[in-house]
PDB file of N, CA, C, O and CB in Angstrom:
ATOM      1  N   UNK A   1     113.728  53.685  70.825  1.00  0.00           N
ATOM      2  CA  UNK A   1     113.877  54.759  69.908  1.00  0.00           C
ATOM      3  C   UNK A   1     114.767  54.273  68.774  1.00  0.00           C
ATOM      4  O   UNK A   1     115.777  53.607  69.004  1.00  0.00           O
ATOM      5  CB  UNK A   1     114.450  56.010  70.600  1.00  0.00           C
ATOM      6  N   UNK A   2     114.390  54.605  67.571  1.00  0.00           N
ATOM      7  CA  UNK A   2     115.215  54.306  66.409  1.00  0.00           C
ATOM      8  C   UNK A   2     115.879  55.598  65.974  1.00  0.00           C
ATOM      9  O   UNK A   2     115.210  56.560  65.596  1.00  0.00           O
ATOM     10  CB  UNK A   2     114.376  53.678  65.248  1.00  0.00           C
ATOM     11  N   UNK A   3     117.184  55.607  66.033  1.00  0.00           N
ATOM     12  CA  UNK A   3     117.934  56.811  65.699  1.00  0.00           C
ATOM     13  C   UNK A   3     119.060  56.448  64.747  1.00  0.00           C
ATOM     14  O   UNK A   3     119.953  55.675  65.093  1.00  0.00           O
ATOM     15  CB  UNK A   3     118.489  57.495  66.973  1.00  0.00           C
ATOM     16  N   UNK A   4     119.013  57.009  63.551  1.00  0.00           N
ATOM     17  CA  UNK A   4     120.037  56.769  62.539  1.00  0.00           C
ATOM     18  C   UNK A   4     120.260  55.277  62.313  1.00  0.00           C
ATOM     19  O   UNK A   4     121.398  54.824  62.190  1.00  0.00           O
ATOM     20  CB  UNK A   4     121.345  57.436  62.946  1.00  0.00           C
ATOM     21  N   UNK A   5     119.168  54.520  62.258  1.00  0.00           N
ATOM     22  CA  UNK A   5     119.247  53.096  61.981  1.00  0.00           C
ATOM     23  C   UNK A   5     119.600  52.215  63.156  1.00  0.00           C
ATOM     24  O   UNK A   5     119.743  51.003  62.993  1.00  0.00           O
ATOM     25  CB  UNK A   5     120.218  52.875  60.935  1.00  0.00           C
ATOM     26  N   UNK A   6     119.746  52.793  64.344  1.00  0.00           N
ATOM     27  CA  UNK A   6     120.099  52.020  65.533  1.00  0.00           C
ATOM     28  C   UNK A   6     118.996  52.135  66.568  1.00  0.00           C
ATOM     29  O   UNK A   6     118.479  53.224  66.819  1.00  0.00           O
ATOM     30  CB  UNK A   6     121.441  52.495  66.123  1.00  0.00           C
ATOM     31  N   UNK A   7     118.635  50.998  67.173  1.00  0.00           N
ATOM     32  CA  UNK A   7     117.625  51.003  68.228  1.00  0.00           C
ATOM     33  C   UNK A   7     118.260  51.374  69.555  1.00  0.00           C
ATOM     34  O   UNK A   7     119.344  50.903  69.897  1.00  0.00           O
ATOM     35  CB  UNK A   7     116.932  49.633  68.330  1.00  0.00           C
ATOM     36  N   UNK A   8     117.562  52.229  70.298  1.00  0.00           N
ATOM     37  CA  UNK A   8     118.013  52.627  71.625  1.00  0.00           C
ATOM     38  C   UNK A   8     116.823  52.586  72.567  1.00  0.00           C
ATOM     39  O   UNK A   8     115.694  52.855  72.156  1.00  0.00           O
ATOM     40  CB  UNK A   8     118.664  54.042  71.604  1.00  0.00           C
ATOM     41  N   UNK A   9     117.062  52.259  73.802  1.00  0.00           N
ATOM     42  CA  UNK A   9     116.040  52.342  74.837  1.00  0.00           C
ATOM     43  C   UNK A   9     116.266  53.644  75.571  1.00  0.00           C
ATOM     44  O   UNK A   9     117.351  53.887  76.098  1.00  0.00           O
ATOM     45  CB  UNK A   9     116.088  51.113  75.814  1.00  0.00           C
ATOM     46  N   UNK A  10     115.249  54.477  75.607  1.00  0.00           N
ATOM     47  CA  UNK A  10     115.345  55.789  76.223  1.00  0.00           C
ATOM     48  C   UNK A  10     114.238  55.947  77.252  1.00  0.00           C
ATOM     49  O   UNK A  10     113.144  55.414  77.064  1.00  0.00           O
ATOM     50  CB  UNK A  10     115.267  56.903  75.161  1.00  0.00           C
ATOM     51  N   UNK A  11     114.495  56.661  78.327  1.00  0.00           N
ATOM     52  CA  UNK A  11     113.409  56.960  79.264  1.00  0.00           C
ATOM     53  C   UNK A  11     112.388  57.828  78.555  1.00  0.00           C
ATOM     54  O   UNK A  11     112.747  58.752  77.826  1.00  0.00           O
ATOM     55  CB  UNK A  11     113.942  57.667  80.550  1.00  0.00           C
ATOM     56  N   UNK A  12     111.136  57.534  78.766  1.00  0.00           N
ATOM     57  CA  UNK A  12     110.090  58.253  78.049  1.00  0.00           C
ATOM     58  C   UNK A  12     109.413  59.304  78.900  1.00  0.00           C
ATOM     59  O   UNK A  12     109.510  59.307  80.127  1.00  0.00           O
ATOM     60  CB  UNK A  12     109.067  57.290  77.539  1.00  0.00           C
ATOM     61  N   UNK A  13     108.735  60.183  78.220  1.00  0.00           N
ATOM     62  CA  UNK A  13     107.958  61.219  78.869  1.00  0.00           C
ATOM     63  C   UNK A  13     106.779  61.546  77.971  1.00  0.00           C
ATOM     64  O   UNK A  13     106.961  61.912  76.809  1.00  0.00           O
ATOM     65  CB  UNK A  13     108.820  62.484  79.159  1.00  0.00           C
ATOM     66  N   UNK A  14     105.579  61.416  78.499  1.00  0.00           N
ATOM     67  CA  UNK A  14     104.398  61.721  77.698  1.00  0.00           C
ATOM     68  C   UNK A  14     104.343  63.193  77.346  1.00  0.00           C
ATOM     69  O   UNK A  14     103.782  63.559  76.313  1.00  0.00           O
ATOM     70  CB  UNK A  14     103.132  61.316  78.437  1.00  0.00           C
ATOM     71  N   UNK A  15     104.917  64.045  78.186  1.00  0.00           N
ATOM     72  CA  UNK A  15     104.873  65.475  77.913  1.00  0.00           C
ATOM     73  C   UNK A  15     105.897  65.893  76.859  1.00  0.00           C
ATOM     74  O   UNK A  15     105.795  66.977  76.285  1.00  0.00           O
ATOM     75  CB  UNK A  15     105.106  66.250  79.191  1.00  0.00           C
ATOM     76  N   UNK A  16     106.883  65.031  76.607  1.00  0.00           N
ATOM     77  CA  UNK A  16     107.940  65.360  75.661  1.00  0.00           C
ATOM     78  C   UNK A  16     108.238  64.169  74.759  1.00  0.00           C
ATOM     79  O   UNK A  16     109.310  63.575  74.869  1.00  0.00           O
ATOM     80  CB  UNK A  16     109.209  65.798  76.402  1.00  0.00           C
ATOM     81  N   UNK A  17     107.299  63.800  73.853  1.00  0.00           N
ATOM     82  CA  UNK A  17     107.541  62.635  72.998  1.00  0.00           C
ATOM     83  C   UNK A  17     108.714  62.878  72.060  1.00  0.00           C
ATOM     84  O   UNK A  17     108.880  63.979  71.534  1.00  0.00           O
ATOM     85  CB  UNK A  17     106.286  62.294  72.188  1.00  0.00           C
ATOM     86  N   UNK A  18     109.536  61.835  71.853  1.00  0.00           N
ATOM     87  CA  UNK A  18     110.726  61.982  71.009  1.00  0.00           C
ATOM     88  C   UNK A  18     110.762  60.938  69.905  1.00  0.00           C
ATOM     89  O   UNK A  18     111.846  60.541  69.475  1.00  0.00           O
ATOM     90  CB  UNK A  18     111.990  61.883  71.856  1.00  0.00           C
ATOM     91  N   UNK A  19     109.644  60.497  69.451  1.00  0.00           N
ATOM     92  CA  UNK A  19     109.624  59.500  68.390  1.00  0.00           C
ATOM     93  C   UNK A  19     108.298  58.784  68.381  1.00  0.00           C
ATOM     94  O   UNK A  19     107.339  59.224  69.016  1.00  0.00           O
ATOM     95  CB  UNK A  19     110.767  58.501  68.554  1.00  0.00           C
ATOM     96  N   UNK A  20     108.243  57.692  67.670  1.00  0.00           N
ATOM     97  CA  UNK A  20     107.026  56.906  67.559  1.00  0.00           C
ATOM     98  C   UNK A  20     107.057  55.782  68.595  1.00  0.00           C
ATOM     99  O   UNK A  20     107.963  54.949  68.594  1.00  0.00           O
ATOM    100  CB  UNK A  20     106.866  56.334  66.123  1.00  0.00           C
ATOM    101  N   UNK A  21     106.081  55.771  69.456  1.00  0.00           N
ATOM    102  CA  UNK A  21     105.997  54.743  70.488  1.00  0.00           C
ATOM    103  C   UNK A  21     105.468  53.452  69.869  1.00  0.00           C
ATOM    104  O   UNK A  21     104.392  53.438  69.270  1.00  0.00           O
ATOM    105  CB  UNK A  21     105.088  55.207  71.663  1.00  0.00           C
ATOM    106  N   UNK A  22     106.218  52.382  70.014  1.00  0.00           N
ATOM    107  CA  UNK A  22     105.762  51.078  69.564  1.00  0.00           C
ATOM    108  C   UNK A  22     105.128  50.299  70.699  1.00  0.00           C
ATOM    109  O   UNK A  22     104.130  49.605  70.509  1.00  0.00           O
ATOM    110  CB  UNK A  22     106.914  50.290  68.969  1.00  0.00           C
ATOM    111  N   UNK A  23     105.715  50.419  71.883  1.00  0.00           N
ATOM    112  CA  UNK A  23     105.231  49.660  73.029  1.00  0.00           C
ATOM    113  C   UNK A  23     105.771  50.310  74.296  1.00  0.00           C
ATOM    114  O   UNK A  23     106.971  50.557  74.414  1.00  0.00           O
ATOM    115  CB  UNK A  23     105.658  48.161  72.940  1.00  0.00           C
ATOM    116  N   UNK A  24     104.890  50.581  75.228  1.00  0.00           N
ATOM    117  CA  UNK A  24     105.350  51.153  76.492  1.00  0.00           C
ATOM    118  C   UNK A  24     105.796  50.039  77.438  1.00  0.00           C
ATOM    119  O   UNK A  24     105.454  48.871  77.256  1.00  0.00           O
ATOM    120  CB  UNK A  24     104.234  52.005  77.146  1.00  0.00           C
ATOM    121  N   UNK A  25     106.549  50.421  78.428  1.00  0.00           N
ATOM    122  CA  UNK A  25     106.983  49.455  79.441  1.00  0.00           C
ATOM    123  C   UNK A  25     105.774  48.818  80.128  1.00  0.00           C
ATOM    124  O   UNK A  25     105.765  47.617  80.396  1.00  0.00           O
ATOM    125  CB  UNK A  25     107.895  50.139  80.487  1.00  0.00           C
ATOM    126  N   UNK A  26     104.759  49.632  80.408  1.00  0.00           N
ATOM    127  CA  UNK A  26     103.558  49.115  81.064  1.00  0.00           C
ATOM    128  C   UNK A  26     102.829  48.110  80.176  1.00  0.00           C
ATOM    129  O   UNK A  26     102.368  47.074  80.655  1.00  0.00           O
ATOM    130  CB  UNK A  26     102.617  50.265  81.433  1.00  0.00           C
ATOM    131  N   UNK A  27     102.727  48.415  78.883  1.00  0.00           N
ATOM    132  CA  UNK A  27     102.079  47.484  77.955  1.00  0.00           C
ATOM    133  C   UNK A  27     102.852  46.172  77.853  1.00  0.00           C
ATOM    134  O   UNK A  27     102.258  45.095  77.812  1.00  0.00           O
ATOM    135  CB  UNK A  27     101.948  48.121  76.569  1.00  0.00           C
ATOM    136  N   UNK A  28     104.169  46.271  77.814  1.00  0.00           N
ATOM    137  CA  UNK A  28     104.991  45.067  77.753  1.00  0.00           C
ATOM    138  C   UNK A  28     104.811  44.236  79.021  1.00  0.00           C
ATOM    139  O   UNK A  28     104.699  43.012  78.950  1.00  0.00           O
ATOM    140  CB  UNK A  28     106.475  45.433  77.557  1.00  0.00           C
ATOM    141  N   UNK A  29     104.783  44.886  80.163  1.00  0.00           N
ATOM    142  CA  UNK A  29     104.581  44.165  81.424  1.00  0.00           C
ATOM    143  C   UNK A  29     103.200  43.508  81.462  1.00  0.00           C
ATOM    144  O   UNK A  29     103.050  42.403  81.982  1.00  0.00           O
ATOM    145  CB  UNK A  29     104.745  45.120  82.623  1.00  0.00           C
ATOM    146  N   UNK A  30     102.197  44.189  80.910  1.00  0.00           N
ATOM    147  CA  UNK A  30     100.854  43.597  80.838  1.00  0.00           C
ATOM    148  C   UNK A  30     100.860  42.347  79.972  1.00  0.00           C
ATOM    149  O   UNK A  30     100.205  41.361  80.308  1.00  0.00           O
ATOM    150  CB  UNK A  30      99.841  44.614  80.286  1.00  0.00           C
ATOM    151  N   UNK A  31     101.584  42.374  78.871  1.00  0.00           N
ATOM    152  CA  UNK A  31     101.660  41.216  77.966  1.00  0.00           C
ATOM    153  C   UNK A  31     102.421  40.052  78.576  1.00  0.00           C
ATOM    154  O   UNK A  31     102.005  38.899  78.468  1.00  0.00           O
ATOM    155  CB  UNK A  31     102.317  41.616  76.661  1.00  0.00           C
ATOM    156  N   UNK A  32     103.550  40.368  79.224  1.00  0.00           N
ATOM    157  CA  UNK A  32     104.467  39.315  79.656  1.00  0.00           C
ATOM    158  C   UNK A  32     104.351  38.928  81.118  1.00  0.00           C
ATOM    159  O   UNK A  32     104.836  37.870  81.518  1.00  0.00           O
ATOM    160  CB  UNK A  32     105.851  39.738  79.388  1.00  0.00           C
ATOM    161  N   UNK A  33     103.722  39.760  81.912  1.00  0.00           N
ATOM    162  CA  UNK A  33     103.661  39.486  83.337  1.00  0.00           C
ATOM    163  C   UNK A  33     104.869  40.049  84.057  1.00  0.00           C
ATOM    164  O   UNK A  33     105.756  40.638  83.440  1.00  0.00           O
ATOM    165  CB  UNK A  33     103.556  37.997  83.585  1.00  0.00           C
ATOM    166  N   UNK A  34     104.895  39.866  85.349  1.00  0.00           N
ATOM    167  CA  UNK A  34     105.931  40.477  86.190  1.00  0.00           C
ATOM    168  C   UNK A  34     107.293  39.808  86.058  1.00  0.00           C
ATOM    169  O   UNK A  34     108.321  40.461  86.237  1.00  0.00           O
ATOM    170  CB  UNK A  34     105.502  40.438  87.627  1.00  0.00           C
ATOM    171  N   UNK A  35     107.314  38.519  85.749  1.00  0.00           N
ATOM    172  CA  UNK A  35     108.585  37.788  85.706  1.00  0.00           C
ATOM    173  C   UNK A  35     108.617  36.857  84.489  1.00  0.00           C
ATOM    174  O   UNK A  35     108.521  35.639  84.636  1.00  0.00           O
ATOM    175  CB  UNK A  35     108.794  36.974  87.015  1.00  0.00           C
ATOM    176  N   UNK A  36     108.752  37.431  83.290  1.00  0.00           N
ATOM    177  CA  UNK A  36     108.734  36.594  82.082  1.00  0.00           C
ATOM    178  C   UNK A  36     109.983  35.736  81.965  1.00  0.00           C
ATOM    179  O   UNK A  36     111.059  36.122  82.421  1.00  0.00           O
ATOM    180  CB  UNK A  36     108.595  37.464  80.841  1.00  0.00           C
ATOM    181  N   UNK A  37     109.828  34.567  81.350  1.00  0.00           N
ATOM    182  CA  UNK A  37     110.993  33.715  81.128  1.00  0.00           C
ATOM    183  C   UNK A  37     111.720  34.149  79.853  1.00  0.00           C
ATOM    184  O   UNK A  37     111.244  35.009  79.112  1.00  0.00           O
ATOM    185  CB  UNK A  37     110.572  32.224  81.037  1.00  0.00           C
ATOM    186  N   UNK A  38     112.857  33.549  79.620  1.00  0.00           N
ATOM    187  CA  UNK A  38     113.684  33.931  78.471  1.00  0.00           C
ATOM    188  C   UNK A  38     112.960  33.720  77.148  1.00  0.00           C
ATOM    189  O   UNK A  38     113.123  34.515  76.222  1.00  0.00           O
ATOM    190  CB  UNK A  38     114.981  33.140  78.474  1.00  0.00           C
ATOM    191  N   UNK A  39     112.169  32.667  77.048  1.00  0.00           N
ATOM    192  CA  UNK A  39     111.453  32.390  75.800  1.00  0.00           C
ATOM    193  C   UNK A  39     110.419  33.482  75.520  1.00  0.00           C
ATOM    194  O   UNK A  39     110.268  33.913  74.377  1.00  0.00           O
ATOM    195  CB  UNK A  39     110.766  31.008  75.864  1.00  0.00           C
ATOM    196  N   UNK A  40     109.711  33.927  76.550  1.00  0.00           N
ATOM    197  CA  UNK A  40     108.721  34.994  76.366  1.00  0.00           C
ATOM    198  C   UNK A  40     109.397  36.296  75.967  1.00  0.00           C
ATOM    199  O   UNK A  40     108.889  37.027  75.117  1.00  0.00           O
ATOM    200  CB  UNK A  40     107.901  35.199  77.649  1.00  0.00           C
ATOM    201  N   UNK A  41     110.535  36.588  76.572  1.00  0.00           N
ATOM    202  CA  UNK A  41     111.283  37.794  76.214  1.00  0.00           C
ATOM    203  C   UNK A  41     111.789  37.730  74.773  1.00  0.00           C
ATOM    204  O   UNK A  41     111.764  38.731  74.058  1.00  0.00           O
ATOM    205  CB  UNK A  41     112.460  37.992  77.173  1.00  0.00           C
ATOM    206  N   UNK A  42     112.247  36.555  74.351  1.00  0.00           N
ATOM    207  CA  UNK A  42     112.733  36.383  72.983  1.00  0.00           C
ATOM    208  C   UNK A  42     111.591  36.567  71.980  1.00  0.00           C
ATOM    209  O   UNK A  42     111.783  37.194  70.938  1.00  0.00           O
ATOM    210  CB  UNK A  42     113.378  34.992  72.811  1.00  0.00           C
ATOM    211  N   UNK A  43     110.415  36.033  72.281  1.00  0.00           N
ATOM    212  CA  UNK A  43     109.252  36.213  71.398  1.00  0.00           C
ATOM    213  C   UNK A  43     108.870  37.682  71.304  1.00  0.00           C
ATOM    214  O   UNK A  43     108.597  38.185  70.215  1.00  0.00           O
ATOM    215  CB  UNK A  43     108.052  35.389  71.901  1.00  0.00           C
ATOM    216  N   UNK A  44     108.848  38.372  72.441  1.00  0.00           N
ATOM    217  CA  UNK A  44     108.494  39.788  72.454  1.00  0.00           C
ATOM    218  C   UNK A  44     109.512  40.594  71.650  1.00  0.00           C
ATOM    219  O   UNK A  44     109.133  41.504  70.913  1.00  0.00           O
ATOM    220  CB  UNK A  44     108.411  40.314  73.903  1.00  0.00           C
ATOM    221  N   UNK A  45     110.783  40.276  71.780  1.00  0.00           N
ATOM    222  CA  UNK A  45     111.824  40.975  71.027  1.00  0.00           C
ATOM    223  C   UNK A  45     111.651  40.748  69.526  1.00  0.00           C
ATOM    224  O   UNK A  45     111.811  41.678  68.737  1.00  0.00           O
ATOM    225  CB  UNK A  45     113.220  40.510  71.478  1.00  0.00           C
ATOM    226  N   UNK A  46     111.328  39.525  69.132  1.00  0.00           N
ATOM    227  CA  UNK A  46     111.113  39.215  67.713  1.00  0.00           C
ATOM    228  C   UNK A  46     109.906  39.973  67.177  1.00  0.00           C
ATOM    229  O   UNK A  46     109.937  40.473  66.053  1.00  0.00           O
ATOM    230  CB  UNK A  46     110.921  37.698  67.510  1.00  0.00           C
ATOM    231  N   UNK A  47     108.844  40.061  67.972  1.00  0.00           N
ATOM    232  CA  UNK A  47     107.653  40.803  67.547  1.00  0.00           C
ATOM    233  C   UNK A  47     107.967  42.288  67.377  1.00  0.00           C
ATOM    234  O   UNK A  47     107.522  42.909  66.411  1.00  0.00           O
ATOM    235  CB  UNK A  47     106.512  40.617  68.565  1.00  0.00           C
ATOM    236  N   UNK A  48     108.724  42.856  68.301  1.00  0.00           N
ATOM    237  CA  UNK A  48     109.105  44.263  68.187  1.00  0.00           C
ATOM    238  C   UNK A  48     110.011  44.496  66.981  1.00  0.00           C
ATOM    239  O   UNK A  48     109.870  45.500  66.282  1.00  0.00           O
ATOM    240  CB  UNK A  48     109.806  44.729  69.467  1.00  0.00           C
ATOM    241  N   UNK A  49     110.923  43.590  66.739  1.00  0.00           N
ATOM    242  CA  UNK A  49     111.800  43.692  65.580  1.00  0.00           C
ATOM    243  C   UNK A  49     110.983  43.678  64.293  1.00  0.00           C
ATOM    244  O   UNK A  49     111.242  44.462  63.380  1.00  0.00           O
ATOM    245  CB  UNK A  49     112.825  42.548  65.576  1.00  0.00           C
ATOM    246  N   UNK A  50     110.003  42.792  64.222  1.00  0.00           N
ATOM    247  CA  UNK A  50     109.146  42.717  63.036  1.00  0.00           C
ATOM    248  C   UNK A  50     108.351  43.996  62.869  1.00  0.00           C
ATOM    249  O   UNK A  50     108.195  44.482  61.748  1.00  0.00           O
ATOM    250  CB  UNK A  50     108.197  41.517  63.126  1.00  0.00           C
ATOM    251  N   UNK A  51     107.847  44.550  63.959  1.00  0.00           N
ATOM    252  CA  UNK A  51     107.073  45.800  63.898  1.00  0.00           C
ATOM    253  C   UNK A  51     107.924  46.947  63.377  1.00  0.00           C
ATOM    254  O   UNK A  51     107.460  47.746  62.562  1.00  0.00           O
ATOM    255  CB  UNK A  51     106.513  46.155  65.284  1.00  0.00           C
ATOM    256  N   UNK A  52     109.155  47.033  63.837  1.00  0.00           N
ATOM    257  CA  UNK A  52     110.060  48.091  63.374  1.00  0.00           C
ATOM    258  C   UNK A  52     110.328  47.924  61.882  1.00  0.00           C
ATOM    259  O   UNK A  52     110.311  48.900  61.132  1.00  0.00           O
ATOM    260  CB  UNK A  52     111.395  48.068  64.171  1.00  0.00           C
ATOM    261  N   UNK A  53     110.573  46.693  61.454  1.00  0.00           N
ATOM    262  CA  UNK A  53     110.851  46.444  60.038  1.00  0.00           C
ATOM    263  C   UNK A  53     109.637  46.764  59.160  1.00  0.00           C
ATOM    264  O   UNK A  53     109.790  47.287  58.056  1.00  0.00           O
ATOM    265  CB  UNK A  53     111.274  44.985  59.831  1.00  0.00           C
ATOM    266  N   UNK A  54     108.438  46.453  59.647  1.00  0.00           N
ATOM    267  CA  UNK A  54     107.217  46.761  58.893  1.00  0.00           C
ATOM    268  C   UNK A  54     107.028  48.256  58.722  1.00  0.00           C
ATOM    269  O   UNK A  54     106.411  48.700  57.754  1.00  0.00           O
ATOM    270  CB  UNK A  54     105.999  46.167  59.587  1.00  0.00           C
ATOM    271  N   UNK A  55     107.547  49.024  59.643  1.00  0.00           N
ATOM    272  CA  UNK A  55     107.421  50.475  59.570  1.00  0.00           C
ATOM    273  C   UNK A  55     108.531  51.107  58.741  1.00  0.00           C
ATOM    274  O   UNK A  55     108.640  52.330  58.654  1.00  0.00           O
ATOM    275  CB  UNK A  55     107.423  51.066  60.963  1.00  0.00           C
ATOM    276  N   UNK A  56     109.353  50.257  58.135  1.00  0.00           N
ATOM    277  CA  UNK A  56     110.350  50.772  57.205  1.00  0.00           C
ATOM    278  C   UNK A  56     111.690  51.104  57.792  1.00  0.00           C
ATOM    279  O   UNK A  56     112.501  51.757  57.135  1.00  0.00           O
ATOM    280  CB  UNK A  56     109.834  51.952  56.568  1.00  0.00           C
ATOM    281  N   UNK A  57     111.950  50.683  58.997  1.00  0.00           N
ATOM    282  CA  UNK A  57     113.239  51.006  59.619  1.00  0.00           C
ATOM    283  C   UNK A  57     114.243  49.906  59.379  1.00  0.00           C
ATOM    284  O   UNK A  57     115.385  50.003  59.829  1.00  0.00           O
ATOM    285  CB  UNK A  57     113.075  51.240  61.117  1.00  0.00           C
TER     286      UNK A  57
END
């Protein structure tokens, strides 16, 4: 969640959306597998950072 310019990780609920979903935990696990290494996590973090910046945050 991006709130007042700061990123936060919040528990989600499909019945009560509180922002724009960029990537769900399940989608991230599908991309990275069950036990990703540090390099894969760093790449995923960079991709998410770029996505947030592209959306104007």
